[in-house]
């Protein structure tokens, strides 16, 4: 059973809102709190560092996985005609199988990249400490 396109789109929008509303509320509350204390610039620095680290982590992971998938598909391409013949009783056209494989490979790229982006953004404090390091006048004895 397949849902009508309008219902499916409404459900996807509701799912997106359900997933994203928590972080947006957290950001908004923290924004107001830091602003009320007069430290909004501190919060913006933290927020921008986390966002930048997430984008970099996501991009590196997505690029790495996509490169490896591309390399594997060049070395050993899929034979969609043969897959279609194997699944003859389901009567799936090769174009449909190709679309399904592309969707699965897209998820295979995005899901680990989301994870690695999340891991990278969690290290915002270490990144800012490294980025804004200053000498403190003591020579290293080693």
JSON list of N, CA and C in Angstrom, two decimals, residues 1 5 31 35 57 82 84 93 111 130 137 141:
[
{"chain": "A", "resi": 1, "resn": "UNK", "atom": "N", "xyz": [0.84, -1.18, 0.00]},
{"chain": "A", "resi": 1, "resn": "UNK", "atom": "CA", "xyz": [0.00, 0.00, 0.00]},
{"chain": "A", "resi": 1, "resn": "UNK", "atom": "C", "xyz": [0.88, 1.24, 0.00]},
{"chain": "A", "resi": 5, "resn": "UNK", "atom": "N", "xyz": [0.75, 11.13, -2.45]},
{"chain": "A", "resi": 5, "resn": "UNK", "atom": "CA", "xyz": [1.93, 11.99, -2.37]},
{"chain": "A", "resi": 5, "resn": "UNK", "atom": "C", "xyz": [1.74, 13.14, -1.38]},
{"chain": "A", "resi": 31, "resn": "UNK", "atom": "N", "xyz": [20.40, 31.19, 23.62]},
{"chain": "A", "resi": 31, "resn": "UNK", "atom": "CA", "xyz": [20.63, 32.51, 23.03]},
{"chain": "A", "resi": 31, "resn": "UNK", "atom": "C", "xyz": [20.07, 33.60, 23.95]},
{"chain": "A", "resi": 35, "resn": "UNK", "atom": "N", "xyz": [22.29, 36.25, 26.15]},
{"chain": "A", "resi": 35, "resn": "UNK", "atom": "CA", "xyz": [22.03, 37.65, 25.85]},
{"chain": "A", "resi": 35, "resn": "UNK", "atom": "C", "xyz": [21.64, 38.42, 27.12]},
{"chain": "A", "resi": 57, "resn": "UNK", "atom": "N", "xyz": [33.27, 17.94, 9.58]},
{"chain": "A", "resi": 57, "resn": "UNK", "atom": "CA", "xyz": [33.21, 16.50, 9.85]},
{"chain": "A", "resi": 57, "resn": "UNK", "atom": "C", "xyz": [32.27, 15.78, 8.91]},
{"chain": "A", "resi": 82, "resn": "UNK", "atom": "N", "xyz": [20.64, -8.52, -14.67]},
{"chain": "A", "resi": 82, "resn": "UNK", "atom": "CA", "xyz": [20.74, -9.83, -14.01]},
{"chain": "A", "resi": 82, "resn": "UNK", "atom": "C", "xyz": [19.97, -9.84, -12.69]},
{"chain": "A", "resi": 84, "resn": "UNK", "atom": "N", "xyz": [17.38, -8.03, -12.03]},
{"chain": "A", "resi": 84, "resn": "UNK", "atom": "CA", "xyz": [15.97, -8.03, -12.42]},
{"chain": "A", "resi": 84, "resn": "UNK", "atom": "C", "xyz": [15.51, -9.42, -12.83]},
{"chain": "A", "resi": 93, "resn": "UNK", "atom": "N", "xyz": [11.54, -3.62, -12.77]},
{"chain": "A", "resi": 93, "resn": "UNK", "atom": "CA", "xyz": [12.35, -3.18, -13.91]},
{"chain": "A", "resi": 93, "resn": "UNK", "atom": "C", "xyz": [13.76, -2.79, -13.45]},
{"chain": "A", "resi": 111, "resn": "UNK", "atom": "N", "xyz": [24.25, 8.72, 6.45]},
{"chain": "A", "resi": 111, "resn": "UNK", "atom": "CA", "xyz": [24.15, 8.31, 7.86]},
{"chain": "A", "resi": 111, "resn": "UNK", "atom": "C", "xyz": [25.48, 8.32, 8.59]},
{"chain": "A", "resi": 130, "resn": "UNK", "atom": "N", "xyz": [42.65, 25.23, 20.99]},
{"chain": "A", "resi": 130, "resn": "UNK", "atom": "CA", "xyz": [43.79, 25.14, 20.07]},
{"chain": "A", "resi": 130, "resn": "UNK", "atom": "C", "xyz": [43.87, 26.36, 19.18]},
{"chain": "A", "resi": 137, "resn": "UNK", "atom": "N", "xyz": [54.70, 32.13, 28.57]},
{"chain": "A", "resi": 137, "resn": "UNK", "atom": "CA", "xyz": [55.98, 32.53, 29.13]},
{"chain": "A", "resi": 137, "resn": "UNK", "atom": "C", "xyz": [56.80, 31.45, 29.80]},
{"chain": "A", "resi": 141, "resn": "UNK", "atom": "N", "xyz": [60.59, 22.06, 28.98]},
{"chain": "A", "resi": 141, "resn": "UNK", "atom": "CA", "xyz": [61.91, 21.52, 29.35]},
{"chain": "A", "resi": 141, "resn": "UNK", "atom": "C", "xyz": [62.33, 20.34, 28.48]}
]
